[in-house]
Amino acid sequence: MKRRQFVGGLAAAAGVAACAKQENDCSADGATAQQTYQWSCVTSWPPRFPGLGMAPENLATRVEAASSGRLRIKVYGAGELVPAFEVFDAVSRGTVEMGHDASYYHKGKVDAAQFFTAIPFGMTNLELNAWLYYGGGMDLWRELYVPFDLVPIATGNTGVQMGGWFNKEINSVDDLKGLKMRIPGLGGEVLRRAGGTPVTLPGSEIFTALQTGAIDATEWVGPYNDTSFGLHKAARYYYYPGWQEPGPGLETIVNKDAWNSLPPDLQEIVSTTCQALTTDVAAEYTHGNAMSLQQLQEDPNVEIRPFPPEVLVLLRSITQEVVDELMADDPASRKIGRAYFDYLDKVSANSRISELAYFQTREF
Ligand code: CA
């Protein structure tokens, strides 16, 4: 009977829920008599947006199935319950139990959180996950969120992003001057020091801002997500690589009291499902980007270009400055930044003779 319920997935979950209502009928099976939980999850993403927005939806579906309906999560897109950038506060206050967003949106509130999404010219998807899961990164992340009554769980990674869409060519460092660009996090600060004007906008507002000329350029994610927003219809030049976000990790955040209210097996189901989604989201992006890139390569109104080397060299040296200042000014950023860069040194030595060396030998 138990095995059938597991194999039956969602249908079985519905059956168990029905059973739980008539507890006496099912009391022989302890698992079916346990308490059920109904959570809300707010996100920074447009509802059911490919990749980013589907990650929490898939989390909810899988947790419900794996728990036989004992933990049900209703997911809300940005603005449906709280605005895109108020996820952290809503979950911290306990207004809702769960959130899904990117930790660099908490810049200004908890600056050190940026290390867990992406650092310009920093770790890739594989390297970040190595640090988080095996190199002590998750412990530092959990410690950082304790004062906010939040439990962070890594959930998803987009892989290397694109540099973004530009309405004018970037041929030299001078072309960055006066550039008004949507670019969040540390990348935005780097652009500011290179002479540009960084703007932070939630995804849903990017297309209109670019099309109306309110901004000259934007980064968002990569071909898969950028074509979903139609950004290729609002700008001509698509630059790579995404120096600002070389493999940004996404986060699930759970209110501490809500987390502590779960029995250990449900906590394990949530954690394990989040880790599965980290792999799943990266695979979805690798696939989606490849398919959408083909479409962009065939589009006569789109030019896909590499940034000039001198632009990347400048941005990299400014990044060093920005990160050094962040670590000098903020003790939490200093502690986490030291751990991050120490790990980056070690892991990149291996990446150089594995991923990089292999890519250089493969014909593209
Ligand atoms: Ca981005």
mmCIF file of C-alpha atoms and ligand atoms in Angstrom:
data_model
loop_
_atom_site.group_PDB
_atom_site.id
_atom_site.type_symbol
_atom_site.label_atom_id
_atom_site.label_comp_id
_atom_site.label_asym_id
_atom_site.label_seq_id
_atom_site.Cartn_x
_atom_site.Cartn_y
_atom_site.Cartn_z
ATOM 1 C CA MET A 1 0.000 0.000 0.000
ATOM 2 C CA LYS A 2 2.768 2.395 0.983
ATOM 3 C CA ARG A 3 4.757 1.568 -2.123
ATOM 4 C CA ARG A 4 1.761 2.178 -4.350
ATOM 5 C CA GLN A 5 1.294 5.599 -2.786
ATOM 6 C CA PHE A 6 4.877 6.555 -3.599
ATOM 7 C CA VAL A 7 4.664 5.269 -7.143
ATOM 8 C CA GLY A 8 1.291 6.903 -7.636
ATOM 9 C CA GLY A 9 2.739 10.385 -7.046
ATOM 10 C CA LEU A 10 0.170 13.155 -7.086
ATOM 11 C CA ALA A 11 -2.849 10.850 -7.304
ATOM 12 C CA ALA A 12 -1.617 9.073 -4.219
ATOM 13 C CA ALA A 13 -1.006 12.412 -2.484
ATOM 14 C CA ALA A 14 -4.634 13.342 -3.036
ATOM 15 C CA GLY A 15 -5.666 9.974 -1.632
ATOM 16 C CA VAL A 16 -3.578 10.445 1.482
ATOM 17 C CA ALA A 17 -5.037 13.895 2.076
ATOM 18 C CA ALA A 18 -8.534 12.451 1.862
ATOM 19 C CA CYS A 19 -7.475 9.736 4.240
ATOM 20 C CA ALA A 20 -5.988 12.231 6.702
ATOM 21 C CA LYS A 21 -9.390 13.862 7.079
ATOM 22 C CA GLN A 22 -10.771 10.581 8.355
ATOM 23 C CA GLU A 23 -7.929 9.888 10.693
ATOM 24 C CA ASN A 24 -9.563 6.952 12.440
ATOM 25 C CA ASP A 25 -9.852 5.017 9.209
ATOM 26 C CA CYS A 26 -6.156 5.283 8.535
ATOM 27 C CA SER A 27 -4.664 5.139 12.011
ATOM 28 C CA ALA A 28 -3.013 1.813 11.267
ATOM 29 C CA ASP A 29 -0.702 3.649 8.874
ATOM 30 C CA GLY A 30 1.151 6.222 11.012
ATOM 31 C CA ALA A 31 2.469 8.184 8.021
ATOM 32 C CA THR A 32 -0.993 9.130 6.797
ATOM 33 C CA ALA A 33 -2.119 10.512 10.156
ATOM 34 C CA GLN A 34 0.564 13.183 10.379
ATOM 35 C CA GLN A 35 -0.026 16.903 10.302
ATOM 36 C CA THR A 36 -0.280 18.655 6.966
ATOM 37 C CA TYR A 37 1.215 22.063 6.136
ATOM 38 C CA GLN A 38 0.018 24.691 3.700
ATOM 39 C CA TRP A 39 2.667 27.270 2.802
ATOM 40 C CA SER A 40 2.854 30.313 0.572
ATOM 41 C CA CYS A 41 5.962 31.036 -1.483
ATOM 42 C CA VAL A 42 6.500 34.551 -2.861
ATOM 43 C CA THR A 43 9.005 35.138 -5.667
ATOM 44 C CA SER A 44 10.822 37.881 -7.563
ATOM 45 C CA TRP A 45 9.815 36.396 -10.907
ATOM 46 C CA PRO A 46 6.919 36.861 -13.294
ATOM 47 C CA PRO A 47 4.429 34.021 -12.655
ATOM 48 C CA ARG A 48 5.585 30.702 -14.179
ATOM 49 C CA PHE A 49 8.426 32.464 -16.023
ATOM 50 C CA PRO A 50 10.655 29.887 -17.817
ATOM 51 C CA GLY A 51 13.516 28.757 -15.591
ATOM 52 C CA LEU A 52 13.415 31.302 -12.758
ATOM 53 C CA GLY A 53 9.683 31.189 -12.125
ATOM 54 C CA MET A 54 9.244 27.489 -12.869
ATOM 55 C CA ALA A 55 11.873 26.553 -10.251
ATOM 56 C CA PRO A 56 9.575 27.342 -7.279
ATOM 57 C CA GLU A 57 6.570 25.868 -9.151
ATOM 58 C CA ASN A 58 8.483 22.624 -9.688
ATOM 59 C CA LEU A 59 9.666 22.748 -6.085
ATOM 60 C CA ALA A 60 6.038 22.937 -4.916
ATOM 61 C CA THR A 61 4.892 20.107 -7.194
ATOM 62 C CA ARG A 62 7.734 17.796 -6.234
ATOM 63 C CA VAL A 63 7.551 18.482 -2.493
ATOM 64 C CA GLU A 64 3.813 17.824 -2.507
ATOM 65 C CA ALA A 65 4.310 14.532 -4.361
ATOM 66 C CA ALA A 66 7.297 13.428 -2.262
ATOM 67 C CA SER A 67 5.501 14.238 0.985
ATOM 68 C CA SER A 68 2.255 12.578 -0.126
ATOM 69 C CA GLY A 69 0.533 15.927 0.197
ATOM 70 C CA ARG A 70 1.703 16.670 3.741
ATOM 71 C CA LEU A 71 3.445 19.876 2.617
ATOM 72 C CA ARG A 72 1.651 21.946 0.008
ATOM 73 C CA ILE A 73 3.170 25.148 -1.288
ATOM 74 C CA LYS A 74 1.298 27.785 -3.254
ATOM 75 C CA VAL A 75 3.631 29.904 -5.381
ATOM 76 C CA TYR A 76 3.022 33.604 -6.103
ATOM 77 C CA GLY A 77 4.705 35.551 -8.891
ATOM 78 C CA ALA A 78 6.192 39.011 -8.316
ATOM 79 C CA GLY A 79 3.474 41.485 -7.373
ATOM 80 C CA GLU A 80 0.791 38.874 -6.732
ATOM 81 C CA LEU A 81 1.282 39.022 -2.952
ATOM 82 C CA VAL A 82 4.352 41.226 -2.499
ATOM 83 C CA PRO A 83 6.482 43.248 -4.954
ATOM 84 C CA ALA A 84 9.493 41.573 -6.631
ATOM 85 C CA PHE A 85 12.077 43.036 -4.281
ATOM 86 C CA GLU A 86 10.168 42.544 -1.010
ATOM 87 C CA VAL A 87 10.447 38.760 -0.899
ATOM 88 C CA PHE A 88 13.247 38.826 1.689
ATOM 89 C CA ASP A 89 11.296 41.079 4.090
ATOM 90 C CA ALA A 90 8.003 39.204 3.700
ATOM 91 C CA VAL A 91 9.610 35.864 4.566
ATOM 92 C CA SER A 92 11.792 37.388 7.284
ATOM 93 C CA ARG A 93 8.714 38.874 9.009
ATOM 94 C CA GLY A 94 6.813 35.609 8.663
ATOM 95 C CA THR A 95 4.087 37.132 6.463
ATOM 96 C CA VAL A 96 4.677 34.052 4.292
ATOM 97 C CA GLU A 97 6.643 30.885 4.998
ATOM 98 C CA MET A 98 8.811 30.728 1.883
ATOM 99 C CA GLY A 99 10.370 32.791 -0.907
ATOM 100 C CA HIS A 100 12.383 32.238 -4.084
ATOM 101 C CA ASP A 101 14.636 34.982 -5.459
ATOM 102 C CA ALA A 102 18.309 35.894 -5.869
ATOM 103 C CA SER A 103 20.340 36.920 -2.820
ATOM 104 C CA TYR A 104 22.062 39.846 -4.571
ATOM 105 C CA TYR A 105 18.725 41.664 -4.523
ATOM 106 C CA HIS A 106 19.411 42.145 -0.785
ATOM 107 C CA LYS A 107 22.324 44.471 -1.496
ATOM 108 C CA GLY A 108 22.081 47.454 0.854
ATOM 109 C CA LYS A 109 20.303 45.338 3.486
ATOM 110 C CA VAL A 110 22.737 42.439 3.740
ATOM 111 C CA ASP A 111 25.585 43.182 1.348
ATOM 112 C CA ALA A 112 27.449 39.939 1.928
ATOM 113 C CA ALA A 113 24.498 38.003 0.450
ATOM 114 C CA GLN A 114 25.797 38.973 -2.990
ATOM 115 C CA PHE A 115 28.542 36.352 -2.729
ATOM 116 C CA PHE A 116 25.897 33.618 -2.859
ATOM 117 C CA THR A 117 24.384 34.753 -6.172
ATOM 118 C CA ALA A 118 27.268 35.919 -8.306
ATOM 119 C CA ILE A 119 30.417 38.004 -8.172
ATOM 120 C CA PRO A 120 31.542 39.560 -11.467
ATOM 121 C CA PHE A 121 34.432 37.499 -12.894
ATOM 122 C CA GLY A 122 33.824 35.046 -10.021
ATOM 123 C CA MET A 123 32.682 31.442 -9.772
ATOM 124 C CA THR A 124 30.755 29.526 -12.425
ATOM 125 C CA ASN A 125 27.748 27.317 -11.741
ATOM 126 C CA LEU A 126 29.854 24.210 -11.049
ATOM 127 C CA GLU A 127 32.363 26.115 -8.930
ATOM 128 C CA LEU A 128 29.712 27.899 -6.866
ATOM 129 C CA ASN A 129 27.909 24.650 -6.118
ATOM 130 C CA ALA A 130 31.208 23.001 -5.132
ATOM 131 C CA TRP A 131 31.785 25.836 -2.657
ATOM 132 C CA LEU A 132 28.229 25.830 -1.315
ATOM 133 C CA TYR A 133 27.783 22.070 -0.916
ATOM 134 C CA TYR A 134 31.319 20.936 -0.115
ATOM 135 C CA GLY A 135 33.512 23.993 0.548
ATOM 136 C CA GLY A 136 31.681 25.513 3.520
ATOM 137 C CA GLY A 137 29.674 28.095 1.568
ATOM 138 C CA MET A 138 26.240 26.934 2.764
ATOM 139 C CA ASP A 139 27.312 27.202 6.423
ATOM 140 C CA LEU A 140 28.377 30.817 5.914
ATOM 141 C CA TRP A 141 25.129 31.566 4.092
ATOM 142 C CA ARG A 142 22.969 30.077 6.884
ATOM 143 C CA GLU A 143 24.959 32.011 9.489
ATOM 144 C CA LEU A 144 24.511 35.274 7.544
ATOM 145 C CA TYR A 145 20.703 34.936 7.538
ATOM 146 C CA VAL A 146 20.287 34.015 11.237
ATOM 147 C CA PRO A 147 19.603 37.649 12.313
ATOM 148 C CA PHE A 148 16.817 37.800 9.716
ATOM 149 C CA ASP A 149 15.104 34.606 10.936
ATOM 150 C CA LEU A 150 15.681 33.058 7.522
ATOM 151 C CA VAL A 151 16.989 29.682 6.398
ATOM 152 C CA PRO A 152 18.566 29.843 2.898
ATOM 153 C CA ILE A 153 18.659 26.847 0.562
ATOM 154 C CA ALA A 154 20.456 26.999 -2.804
ATOM 155 C CA THR A 155 17.876 26.291 -5.529
ATOM 156 C CA GLY A 156 18.851 26.702 -9.158
ATOM 157 C CA ASN A 157 21.556 28.310 -11.257
ATOM 158 C CA THR A 158 21.228 29.950 -14.667
ATOM 159 C CA GLY A 159 24.806 29.227 -15.796
ATOM 160 C CA VAL A 160 26.916 31.887 -17.520
ATOM 161 C CA GLN A 161 24.659 34.766 -18.506
ATOM 162 C CA MET A 162 24.923 37.103 -21.487
ATOM 163 C CA GLY A 163 26.463 40.575 -21.206
ATOM 164 C CA GLY A 164 23.173 42.053 -22.350
ATOM 165 C CA TRP A 165 21.279 43.984 -24.996
ATOM 166 C CA PHE A 166 22.576 47.345 -26.165
ATOM 167 C CA ASN A 167 21.045 49.960 -28.405
ATOM 168 C CA LYS A 168 24.485 51.185 -29.381
ATOM 169 C CA GLU A 169 27.741 49.484 -30.198
ATOM 170 C CA ILE A 170 30.347 48.992 -27.495
ATOM 171 C CA ASN A 171 33.667 49.373 -29.277
ATOM 172 C CA SER A 172 35.774 50.858 -26.496
ATOM 173 C CA VAL A 173 35.665 51.777 -22.820
ATOM 174 C CA ASP A 174 34.443 55.254 -23.823
ATOM 175 C CA ASP A 175 31.182 53.734 -25.024
ATOM 176 C CA LEU A 176 30.350 52.807 -21.424
ATOM 177 C CA LYS A 177 30.294 56.491 -20.434
ATOM 178 C CA GLY A 178 26.776 57.792 -19.987
ATOM 179 C CA LEU A 179 25.312 54.365 -20.649
ATOM 180 C CA LYS A 180 22.065 53.904 -18.738
ATOM 181 C CA MET A 181 21.786 50.191 -18.153
ATOM 182 C CA ARG A 182 19.627 47.843 -16.121
ATOM 183 C CA ILE A 183 22.210 45.820 -14.215
ATOM 184 C CA PRO A 184 21.776 44.801 -10.552
ATOM 185 C CA GLY A 185 24.254 43.837 -7.854
ATOM 186 C CA LEU A 186 27.978 44.462 -7.893
ATOM 187 C CA GLY A 187 27.987 44.528 -11.708
ATOM 188 C CA GLY A 188 25.901 47.700 -11.510
ATOM 189 C CA GLU A 189 28.426 49.362 -9.208
ATOM 190 C CA VAL A 190 31.224 48.370 -11.581
ATOM 191 C CA LEU A 191 29.379 49.956 -14.499
ATOM 192 C CA ARG A 192 28.827 53.141 -12.462
ATOM 193 C CA ARG A 193 32.563 53.493 -11.867
ATOM 194 C CA ALA A 194 33.201 52.888 -15.557
ATOM 195 C CA GLY A 195 31.061 55.967 -16.243
ATOM 196 C CA GLY A 196 27.637 54.405 -16.753
ATOM 197 C CA THR A 197 24.371 54.729 -14.847
ATOM 198 C CA PRO A 198 23.168 51.419 -13.424
ATOM 199 C CA VAL A 199 19.453 50.898 -12.888
ATOM 200 C CA THR A 200 17.737 48.089 -10.969
ATOM 201 C CA LEU A 201 14.422 47.015 -12.464
ATOM 202 C CA PRO A 202 12.449 43.809 -11.946
ATOM 203 C CA GLY A 203 12.301 41.595 -15.035
ATOM 204 C CA SER A 204 8.748 42.543 -15.900
ATOM 205 C CA GLU A 205 9.666 46.210 -16.486
ATOM 206 C CA ILE A 206 12.756 45.696 -18.644
ATOM 207 C CA PHE A 207 11.224 45.406 -22.108
ATOM 208 C CA THR A 208 9.239 48.654 -21.915
ATOM 209 C CA ALA A 209 12.171 50.542 -20.403
ATOM 210 C CA LEU A 210 14.447 49.405 -23.238
ATOM 211 C CA GLN A 211 11.911 49.935 -25.989
ATOM 212 C CA THR A 212 10.976 53.451 -24.879
ATOM 213 C CA GLY A 213 14.614 54.473 -24.489
ATOM 214 C CA ALA A 214 14.297 54.959 -20.704
ATOM 215 C CA ILE A 215 17.416 52.763 -20.607
ATOM 216 C CA ASP A 216 20.080 52.269 -23.307
ATOM 217 C CA ALA A 217 20.929 48.719 -22.397
ATOM 218 C CA THR A 218 19.984 45.836 -20.152
ATOM 219 C CA GLU A 219 21.282 42.578 -18.974
ATOM 220 C CA TRP A 220 18.728 39.952 -17.968
ATOM 221 C CA VAL A 221 19.766 36.308 -18.243
ATOM 222 C CA GLY A 222 20.539 34.699 -21.598
ATOM 223 C CA PRO A 223 18.889 33.727 -24.905
ATOM 224 C CA TYR A 224 16.225 31.500 -23.278
ATOM 225 C CA ASN A 225 14.828 34.169 -20.931
ATOM 226 C CA ASP A 226 15.703 37.239 -22.966
ATOM 227 C CA THR A 227 13.657 36.080 -25.948
ATOM 228 C CA SER A 228 10.733 35.337 -23.577
ATOM 229 C CA PHE A 229 10.684 39.054 -22.791
ATOM 230 C CA GLY A 230 11.182 39.965 -26.462
ATOM 231 C CA LEU A 231 14.359 41.921 -25.678
ATOM 232 C CA HIS A 232 15.665 41.078 -29.178
ATOM 233 C CA LYS A 233 12.853 43.267 -30.513
ATOM 234 C CA ALA A 234 13.962 46.252 -28.413
ATOM 235 C CA ALA A 235 17.742 46.308 -29.051
ATOM 236 C CA ARG A 236 20.088 45.224 -31.836
ATOM 237 C CA TYR A 237 23.404 44.335 -30.195
ATOM 238 C CA TYR A 238 23.688 41.285 -27.981
ATOM 239 C CA TYR A 239 27.048 41.189 -26.209
ATOM 240 C CA TYR A 240 28.816 38.316 -24.459
ATOM 241 C CA PRO A 241 30.043 37.023 -22.091
ATOM 242 C CA GLY A 242 28.064 37.834 -18.942
ATOM 243 C CA TRP A 243 31.076 39.046 -16.956
ATOM 244 C CA GLN A 244 28.669 40.409 -14.343
ATOM 245 C CA GLU A 245 27.009 37.048 -13.649
ATOM 246 C CA PRO A 246 29.172 34.041 -14.503
ATOM 247 C CA GLY A 247 26.846 31.487 -12.871
ATOM 248 C CA PRO A 248 24.351 33.081 -10.517
ATOM 249 C CA GLY A 249 22.761 30.840 -7.924
ATOM 250 C CA LEU A 250 19.127 31.286 -6.918
ATOM 251 C CA GLU A 251 17.834 30.902 -3.392
ATOM 252 C CA THR A 252 14.891 29.481 -1.544
ATOM 253 C CA ILE A 253 14.407 31.223 1.783
ATOM 254 C CA VAL A 254 12.276 29.772 4.549
ATOM 255 C CA ASN A 255 11.092 31.616 7.644
ATOM 256 C CA LYS A 256 12.921 30.144 10.642
ATOM 257 C CA ASP A 257 9.759 29.379 12.654
ATOM 258 C CA ALA A 258 8.095 27.758 9.644
ATOM 259 C CA TRP A 259 11.228 25.675 9.052
ATOM 260 C CA ASN A 260 11.428 24.590 12.692
ATOM 261 C CA SER A 261 7.752 23.611 12.642
ATOM 262 C CA LEU A 262 8.448 20.931 10.003
ATOM 263 C CA PRO A 263 9.293 17.397 11.124
ATOM 264 C CA PRO A 264 12.788 16.243 10.017
ATOM 265 C CA ASP A 265 11.525 14.129 7.119
ATOM 266 C CA LEU A 266 9.718 17.108 5.534
ATOM 267 C CA GLN A 267 12.789 19.308 6.052
ATOM 268 C CA GLU A 268 14.809 16.660 4.247
ATOM 269 C CA ILE A 269 12.267 16.494 1.413
ATOM 270 C CA VAL A 270 12.480 20.278 0.951
ATOM 271 C CA SER A 271 16.310 20.345 1.078
ATOM 272 C CA THR A 272 16.742 17.405 -1.269
ATOM 273 C CA THR A 273 14.193 18.771 -3.732
ATOM 274 C CA CYS A 274 15.961 22.143 -3.759
ATOM 275 C CA GLN A 275 19.265 20.428 -4.501
ATOM 276 C CA ALA A 276 17.650 18.425 -7.308
ATOM 277 C CA LEU A 277 16.313 21.678 -8.738
ATOM 278 C CA THR A 278 19.785 23.201 -8.748
ATOM 279 C CA THR A 279 20.735 20.583 -11.317
ATOM 280 C CA ASP A 280 17.392 20.757 -13.093
ATOM 281 C CA VAL A 281 17.380 24.532 -13.545
ATOM 282 C CA ALA A 282 20.926 24.491 -14.954
ATOM 283 C CA ALA A 283 19.915 21.785 -17.436
ATOM 284 C CA GLU A 284 16.792 23.723 -18.429
ATOM 285 C CA TYR A 285 18.920 26.830 -19.089
ATOM 286 C CA THR A 286 21.585 24.963 -21.030
ATOM 287 C CA HIS A 287 18.885 23.478 -23.243
ATOM 288 C CA GLY A 288 16.720 26.600 -23.521
ATOM 289 C CA ASN A 289 19.684 28.880 -24.251
ATOM 290 C CA ALA A 290 20.933 26.595 -27.019
ATOM 291 C CA MET A 291 17.510 26.477 -28.699
ATOM 292 C CA SER A 292 16.902 30.226 -28.397
ATOM 293 C CA LEU A 293 20.413 31.113 -29.553
ATOM 294 C CA GLN A 294 19.671 29.388 -32.860
ATOM 295 C CA GLN A 295 16.636 31.625 -33.288
ATOM 296 C CA LEU A 296 18.705 34.759 -32.533
ATOM 297 C CA GLN A 297 21.491 33.740 -34.930
ATOM 298 C CA GLU A 298 18.922 33.583 -37.725
ATOM 299 C CA ASP A 299 17.362 36.955 -36.833
ATOM 300 C CA PRO A 300 18.587 39.668 -39.289
ATOM 301 C CA ASN A 301 17.867 42.371 -36.699
ATOM 302 C CA VAL A 302 20.206 40.932 -34.086
ATOM 303 C CA GLU A 303 24.004 41.089 -33.949
ATOM 304 C CA ILE A 304 25.706 38.819 -31.440
ATOM 305 C CA ARG A 305 29.133 40.138 -30.491
ATOM 306 C CA PRO A 306 31.911 39.639 -27.957
ATOM 307 C CA PHE A 307 32.819 42.616 -25.751
ATOM 308 C CA PRO A 308 36.123 44.154 -26.859
ATOM 309 C CA PRO A 309 38.973 42.792 -24.663
ATOM 310 C CA GLU A 310 39.852 46.288 -23.369
ATOM 311 C CA VAL A 311 36.322 46.691 -22.021
ATOM 312 C CA LEU A 312 36.515 43.396 -20.121
ATOM 313 C CA VAL A 313 39.980 44.247 -18.781
ATOM 314 C CA LEU A 314 38.682 47.567 -17.416
ATOM 315 C CA LEU A 315 35.562 46.001 -15.901
ATOM 316 C CA ARG A 316 37.664 43.288 -14.268
ATOM 317 C CA SER A 317 40.019 45.767 -12.648
ATOM 318 C CA ILE A 318 37.116 47.892 -11.374
ATOM 319 C CA THR A 319 35.486 44.740 -10.000
ATOM 320 C CA GLN A 320 38.584 44.107 -7.902
ATOM 321 C CA GLU A 321 38.303 47.643 -6.497
ATOM 322 C CA VAL A 322 34.588 47.302 -5.731
ATOM 323 C CA VAL A 323 34.979 43.936 -4.030
ATOM 324 C CA ASP A 324 37.986 45.167 -1.988
ATOM 325 C CA GLU A 325 35.921 48.121 -0.732
ATOM 326 C CA LEU A 326 32.927 45.950 0.062
ATOM 327 C CA MET A 327 35.163 43.645 2.119
ATOM 328 C CA ALA A 328 36.888 46.575 3.853
ATOM 329 C CA ASP A 329 33.599 48.249 4.833
ATOM 330 C CA ASP A 330 31.498 45.290 5.947
ATOM 331 C CA PRO A 331 32.750 42.597 8.372
ATOM 332 C CA ALA A 332 30.334 39.933 7.074
ATOM 333 C CA SER A 333 31.442 40.610 3.492
ATOM 334 C CA ARG A 334 35.063 40.393 4.628
ATOM 335 C CA LYS A 335 34.582 36.994 6.241
ATOM 336 C CA ILE A 336 32.506 35.548 3.404
ATOM 337 C CA GLY A 337 34.572 37.261 0.698
ATOM 338 C CA ARG A 338 37.805 35.779 2.052
ATOM 339 C CA ALA A 339 36.273 32.314 2.053
ATOM 340 C CA TYR A 340 34.871 32.885 -1.469
ATOM 341 C CA PHE A 341 38.131 34.065 -3.022
ATOM 342 C CA ASP A 342 40.212 31.493 -1.204
ATOM 343 C CA TYR A 343 37.943 28.821 -2.669
ATOM 344 C CA LEU A 344 37.944 30.465 -6.107
ATOM 345 C CA ASP A 345 41.757 30.249 -6.169
ATOM 346 C CA LYS A 346 41.705 26.549 -5.456
ATOM 347 C CA VAL A 347 38.771 25.619 -7.654
ATOM 348 C CA SER A 348 39.900 27.685 -10.640
ATOM 349 C CA ALA A 349 43.274 25.898 -10.665
ATOM 350 C CA ASN A 350 41.303 22.729 -11.284
ATOM 351 C CA SER A 351 38.884 24.378 -13.735
ATOM 352 C CA ARG A 352 41.876 25.537 -15.786
ATOM 353 C CA ILE A 353 43.132 22.002 -16.421
ATOM 354 C CA SER A 354 39.667 20.452 -16.747
ATOM 355 C CA GLU A 355 36.724 22.487 -18.125
ATOM 356 C CA LEU A 356 38.809 25.222 -19.761
ATOM 357 C CA ALA A 357 41.483 22.882 -21.142
ATOM 358 C CA TYR A 358 38.830 20.582 -22.512
ATOM 359 C CA PHE A 359 36.834 23.381 -24.164
ATOM 360 C CA GLN A 360 40.017 24.582 -25.828
ATOM 361 C CA THR A 361 40.548 21.167 -27.378
ATOM 362 C CA ARG A 362 36.986 20.672 -28.588
ATOM 363 C CA GLU A 363 35.975 21.888 -31.978
ATOM 364 C CA PHE A 364 33.168 24.433 -31.790
HETATM 365 CA CA CA B 1 21.290 38.892 -14.902
#
